Each structure stands twice: as C-alpha cells, then as structure tokens.
Amino acid sequence: MLIRRETPADVDAIRAVHAAAFAKADGNGVPVEATLVDALRADEDWLPAYSLVATDPGGQVVGHVVATRARVAGEPVALGLGPLGVLPDWQRRGVGGALMHAVLGAADAHDEPLVVLLGHPDYYPRFGFRPAVELGVTPPQPWGPQFFQARPLNAWRESIRGEFRYARPFEDL
C-alpha cells in the first residue's frame, strides 16, 4: 500500500471509495460522504496537502482521508478531519490507520496546532484524540463530547479555545 496526495485523476475513485465505505444497508441513496469531498474540494478552506489516498500495489485507490481548514473562536488554527473512507474489502487491514498517521504527520509537519473530528469514540483515541471539550474547544452543534474529538499537535497552544467551526460544506449537511 502507498499513501500519497490526491491527484485530479483520483476524483472519481475517491467518490467511489466513500460511496462504498458509507453505503447504507438498504442500498438506497448516495451517502453524504461521497458528495461532501467534492463540495470541500470546491470550498475556499480546501487544503490539497491534506487530501490523501491509499493505493493498492496496482495503483487502485482503496482509501481516502481529507482535512480542511477549520476555525476555533473564528481563528484559522485548526483542521477539520473527515471523511475517512476505505473500500469494504480493504477495511480492517490497516488502511484507515495508515491514512490517519499520514494526515496527522502532514499536519504536524506543517505546524498545524489542532485536528478535530466527529467520530467513533472507540476508534480515534488510538491516534491521540480525546474529547475536544477537555481542550476548551466546543462543538458547533450539541454533539456528545465522546464523539466530538480533538488531537493537539506540536504547535498547540493553550490559548486555542472556543467554538469550533468546520469548513462551510459541513454546515450544509
């Protein structure tokens, strides 16, 4: 498996990864995650350095993660992570973990202070995420603190506190 930045040739494959990864059991409708990445890509808060794909040995895209510019107390001092998707046949094989380590490493290398996500409380703590409220970062909606999680990076400062705001496409969901 190889982790790399997305290229324009990956757009359809990325959409297909999220459609498959988040497909509803009844098979009805296109999952919101499949179109969210397209909306994020068109937004001013899109950061190409944080849109990463995992490819199999043949070069097929099997996973994708993205982080976009987000704000805490109105300041652009955070990244909003998500969606993270992996093709069903590749799940539970380390692809999601590899993508998480890669995007967090890229964010840390670029001196981003904080990464925030809305995710499963049994999965993300292994990557250093904890309830964002413990850091003084509050959700924009009344999500349970166990789901609204943050990961401070090396550039983190205690002064980063307040209400969190994702890139605009998240607000349109």
mmCIF file of C-alpha atoms in Angstrom:
data_model
loop_
_atom_site.group_PDB
_atom_site.id
_atom_site.type_symbol
_atom_site.label_atom_id
_atom_site.label_comp_id
_atom_site.label_asym_id
_atom_site.label_seq_id
_atom_site.Cartn_x
_atom_site.Cartn_y
_atom_site.Cartn_z
ATOM 1 C CA MET A 1 0.000 0.000 0.000
ATOM 2 C CA LEU A 2 1.151 3.519 -0.811
ATOM 3 C CA ILE A 3 -0.141 6.753 0.767
ATOM 4 C CA ARG A 4 0.096 9.869 -1.419
ATOM 5 C CA ARG A 5 -1.652 13.162 -2.142
ATOM 6 C CA GLU A 6 -4.707 13.015 -4.313
ATOM 7 C CA THR A 7 -4.360 13.981 -7.971
ATOM 8 C CA PRO A 8 -7.077 15.171 -10.380
ATOM 9 C CA ALA A 9 -7.172 11.643 -11.813
ATOM 10 C CA ASP A 10 -8.276 10.309 -8.388
ATOM 11 C CA VAL A 11 -11.511 12.309 -8.035
ATOM 12 C CA ASP A 12 -13.889 9.620 -9.335
ATOM 13 C CA ALA A 13 -12.122 6.870 -7.395
ATOM 14 C CA ILE A 14 -12.308 8.921 -4.189
ATOM 15 C CA ARG A 15 -16.043 9.426 -4.674
ATOM 16 C CA ALA A 16 -16.415 5.651 -5.241
ATOM 17 C CA VAL A 17 -14.436 4.849 -2.078
ATOM 18 C CA HIS A 18 -16.726 6.997 0.076
ATOM 19 C CA ALA A 19 -19.865 5.711 -1.656
ATOM 20 C CA ALA A 20 -18.838 2.126 -0.897
ATOM 21 C CA ALA A 21 -17.450 2.796 2.581
ATOM 22 C CA PHE A 22 -20.573 4.612 3.774
ATOM 23 C CA ALA A 23 -23.222 2.724 1.766
ATOM 24 C CA LYS A 24 -26.466 2.195 3.613
ATOM 25 C CA ALA A 25 -27.517 -1.387 4.273
ATOM 26 C CA ASP A 26 -30.655 -0.931 2.150
ATOM 27 C CA GLY A 27 -28.549 0.310 -0.786
ATOM 28 C CA ASN A 28 -30.734 3.406 -1.224
ATOM 29 C CA GLY A 29 -29.279 6.815 -1.895
ATOM 30 C CA VAL A 30 -25.790 8.186 -2.265
ATOM 31 C CA PRO A 31 -24.037 8.587 1.096
ATOM 32 C CA VAL A 32 -23.409 12.213 2.019
ATOM 33 C CA GLU A 33 -19.694 11.476 2.427
ATOM 34 C CA ALA A 34 -19.455 10.652 -1.293
ATOM 35 C CA THR A 35 -20.509 14.167 -2.299
ATOM 36 C CA LEU A 36 -19.043 16.010 0.708
ATOM 37 C CA VAL A 37 -15.475 15.642 -0.577
ATOM 38 C CA ASP A 38 -16.472 17.244 -3.900
ATOM 39 C CA ALA A 39 -18.053 20.169 -2.041
ATOM 40 C CA LEU A 40 -14.980 20.545 0.166
ATOM 41 C CA ARG A 41 -12.695 20.477 -2.866
ATOM 42 C CA ALA A 42 -14.610 23.470 -4.285
ATOM 43 C CA ASP A 43 -14.502 25.402 -0.999
ATOM 44 C CA GLU A 44 -12.029 28.135 -0.020
ATOM 45 C CA ASP A 45 -10.975 26.061 3.008
ATOM 46 C CA TRP A 46 -9.715 23.171 0.841
ATOM 47 C CA LEU A 47 -6.087 22.309 1.615
ATOM 48 C CA PRO A 48 -4.689 19.976 -1.083
ATOM 49 C CA ALA A 49 -1.792 18.836 1.127
ATOM 50 C CA TYR A 50 -4.282 17.095 3.410
ATOM 51 C CA SER A 51 -6.251 15.093 0.841
ATOM 52 C CA LEU A 52 -4.521 11.727 0.858
ATOM 53 C CA VAL A 53 -5.247 8.429 -0.860
ATOM 54 C CA ALA A 54 -4.129 4.892 -0.134
ATOM 55 C CA THR A 55 -3.467 2.771 -3.211
ATOM 56 C CA ASP A 56 -3.039 -0.960 -3.626
ATOM 57 C CA PRO A 57 0.056 -2.396 -5.365
ATOM 58 C CA GLY A 58 -1.676 -1.958 -8.741
ATOM 59 C CA GLY A 59 -2.345 1.735 -8.106
ATOM 60 C CA GLN A 60 -6.091 1.441 -7.387
ATOM 61 C CA VAL A 61 -7.375 3.922 -4.791
ATOM 62 C CA VAL A 62 -8.619 1.886 -1.809
ATOM 63 C CA GLY A 63 -8.890 4.618 0.827
ATOM 64 C CA HIS A 64 -9.069 8.371 1.291
ATOM 65 C CA VAL A 65 -8.841 10.933 4.072
ATOM 66 C CA VAL A 66 -9.129 14.698 3.971
ATOM 67 C CA ALA A 67 -8.660 17.562 6.400
ATOM 68 C CA THR A 68 -9.777 21.106 5.635
ATOM 69 C CA ARG A 69 -9.227 24.468 7.286
ATOM 70 C CA ALA A 70 -11.392 24.974 10.340
ATOM 71 C CA ARG A 71 -11.669 27.667 12.962
ATOM 72 C CA VAL A 72 -11.697 27.938 16.732
ATOM 73 C CA ALA A 73 -13.196 31.172 18.079
ATOM 74 C CA GLY A 74 -13.091 32.478 14.499
ATOM 75 C CA GLU A 75 -9.345 31.931 14.093
ATOM 76 C CA PRO A 76 -7.935 29.562 11.407
ATOM 77 C CA VAL A 77 -5.990 27.454 13.909
ATOM 78 C CA ALA A 78 -7.437 24.002 13.315
ATOM 79 C CA LEU A 79 -8.141 21.326 10.749
ATOM 80 C CA GLY A 80 -11.448 19.517 10.453
ATOM 81 C CA LEU A 81 -10.732 15.896 9.604
ATOM 82 C CA GLY A 82 -13.104 13.847 7.515
ATOM 83 C CA PRO A 83 -14.382 11.994 5.871
ATOM 84 C CA LEU A 84 -12.077 8.995 6.165
ATOM 85 C CA GLY A 85 -13.187 6.102 3.979
ATOM 86 C CA VAL A 86 -11.818 2.704 2.978
ATOM 87 C CA LEU A 87 -13.239 0.260 0.431
ATOM 88 C CA PRO A 88 -15.061 -2.547 2.286
ATOM 89 C CA ASP A 89 -12.681 -5.264 1.015
ATOM 90 C CA TRP A 90 -9.754 -3.276 2.446
ATOM 91 C CA GLN A 91 -11.256 -2.466 5.844
ATOM 92 C CA ARG A 92 -9.638 -3.934 8.953
ATOM 93 C CA ARG A 93 -6.330 -4.259 7.094
ATOM 94 C CA GLY A 94 -4.598 -1.128 8.402
ATOM 95 C CA VAL A 95 -5.536 1.252 5.585
ATOM 96 C CA GLY A 96 -7.537 3.634 7.765
ATOM 97 C CA GLY A 97 -4.801 3.688 10.396
ATOM 98 C CA ALA A 98 -2.135 4.376 7.784
ATOM 99 C CA LEU A 99 -4.191 7.255 6.377
ATOM 100 C CA MET A 100 -4.713 8.694 9.867
ATOM 101 C CA HIS A 101 -0.997 8.560 10.685
ATOM 102 C CA ALA A 102 -0.157 10.148 7.327
ATOM 103 C CA VAL A 103 -2.611 13.049 7.628
ATOM 104 C CA LEU A 104 -1.667 13.729 11.252
ATOM 105 C CA GLY A 105 2.028 13.620 10.325
ATOM 106 C CA ALA A 106 1.453 16.020 7.432
ATOM 107 C CA ALA A 107 -0.497 18.401 9.682
ATOM 108 C CA ASP A 108 2.199 18.318 12.346
ATOM 109 C CA ALA A 109 4.937 18.897 9.742
ATOM 110 C CA HIS A 110 3.042 21.992 8.541
ATOM 111 C CA ASP A 111 2.773 23.333 12.126
ATOM 112 C CA GLU A 112 -0.978 22.912 12.378
ATOM 113 C CA PRO A 113 -1.907 23.171 16.063
ATOM 114 C CA LEU A 114 -5.080 21.091 16.218
ATOM 115 C CA VAL A 115 -7.063 18.455 14.342
ATOM 116 C CA VAL A 116 -10.746 17.984 15.200
ATOM 117 C CA LEU A 117 -13.229 15.351 14.083
ATOM 118 C CA LEU A 118 -16.622 13.910 14.757
ATOM 119 C CA GLY A 119 -16.096 10.185 15.077
ATOM 120 C CA HIS A 120 -16.435 6.916 16.911
ATOM 121 C CA PRO A 121 -15.062 7.077 20.465
ATOM 122 C CA ASP A 122 -13.680 3.521 20.247
ATOM 123 C CA TYR A 123 -11.580 4.164 17.111
ATOM 124 C CA TYR A 124 -9.965 7.599 17.250
ATOM 125 C CA PRO A 125 -8.398 7.675 20.753
ATOM 126 C CA ARG A 126 -5.711 5.260 19.458
ATOM 127 C CA PHE A 127 -4.463 8.223 17.379
ATOM 128 C CA GLY A 128 -4.329 10.591 20.347
ATOM 129 C CA PHE A 129 -7.829 12.054 20.011
ATOM 130 C CA ARG A 130 -9.786 12.916 23.123
ATOM 131 C CA PRO A 131 -12.957 14.889 23.840
ATOM 132 C CA ALA A 132 -12.395 18.376 22.416
ATOM 133 C CA VAL A 133 -14.097 19.969 25.414
ATOM 134 C CA GLU A 134 -11.110 18.830 27.530
ATOM 135 C CA LEU A 135 -9.061 21.310 25.476
ATOM 136 C CA GLY A 136 -11.661 24.076 25.735
ATOM 137 C CA VAL A 137 -12.913 23.536 22.170
ATOM 138 C CA THR A 138 -16.686 23.337 21.963
ATOM 139 C CA PRO A 139 -18.794 21.825 19.183
ATOM 140 C CA PRO A 140 -20.895 23.981 16.863
ATOM 141 C CA GLN A 141 -23.842 21.640 17.492
ATOM 142 C CA PRO A 142 -24.887 19.697 20.586
ATOM 143 C CA TRP A 143 -22.865 16.579 19.723
ATOM 144 C CA GLY A 144 -21.894 14.335 22.593
ATOM 145 C CA PRO A 145 -18.386 15.071 23.842
ATOM 146 C CA GLN A 146 -17.368 11.457 23.293
ATOM 147 C CA PHE A 147 -17.905 11.921 19.527
ATOM 148 C CA PHE A 148 -16.538 15.466 19.116
ATOM 149 C CA GLN A 149 -12.804 14.831 19.483
ATOM 150 C CA ALA A 150 -9.572 16.758 19.080
ATOM 151 C CA ARG A 151 -5.894 15.943 18.707
ATOM 152 C CA PRO A 152 -3.431 18.662 19.709
ATOM 153 C CA LEU A 153 -0.203 18.664 17.699
ATOM 154 C CA ASN A 154 3.223 20.130 18.477
ATOM 155 C CA ALA A 155 2.136 23.679 17.589
ATOM 156 C CA TRP A 156 -0.809 23.520 20.040
ATOM 157 C CA ARG A 157 -1.239 26.485 22.377
ATOM 158 C CA GLU A 158 -3.417 26.649 25.488
ATOM 159 C CA SER A 159 -4.917 29.887 24.133
ATOM 160 C CA ILE A 160 -6.738 27.918 21.390
ATOM 161 C CA ARG A 161 -10.181 27.788 22.978
ATOM 162 C CA GLY A 162 -13.725 28.466 21.912
ATOM 163 C CA GLU A 163 -16.350 27.298 19.469
ATOM 164 C CA PHE A 164 -15.174 25.110 16.592
ATOM 165 C CA ARG A 165 -16.339 25.673 13.000
ATOM 166 C CA TYR A 166 -15.830 23.233 10.143
ATOM 167 C CA ALA A 167 -15.438 24.366 6.515
ATOM 168 C CA ARG A 168 -18.756 25.613 5.111
ATOM 169 C CA PRO A 169 -19.745 22.372 3.262
ATOM 170 C CA PHE A 170 -20.066 20.624 6.624
ATOM 171 C CA GLU A 171 -22.621 23.226 7.690
ATOM 172 C CA ASP A 172 -24.670 22.474 4.565
ATOM 173 C CA LEU A 173 -25.156 18.793 5.507
#
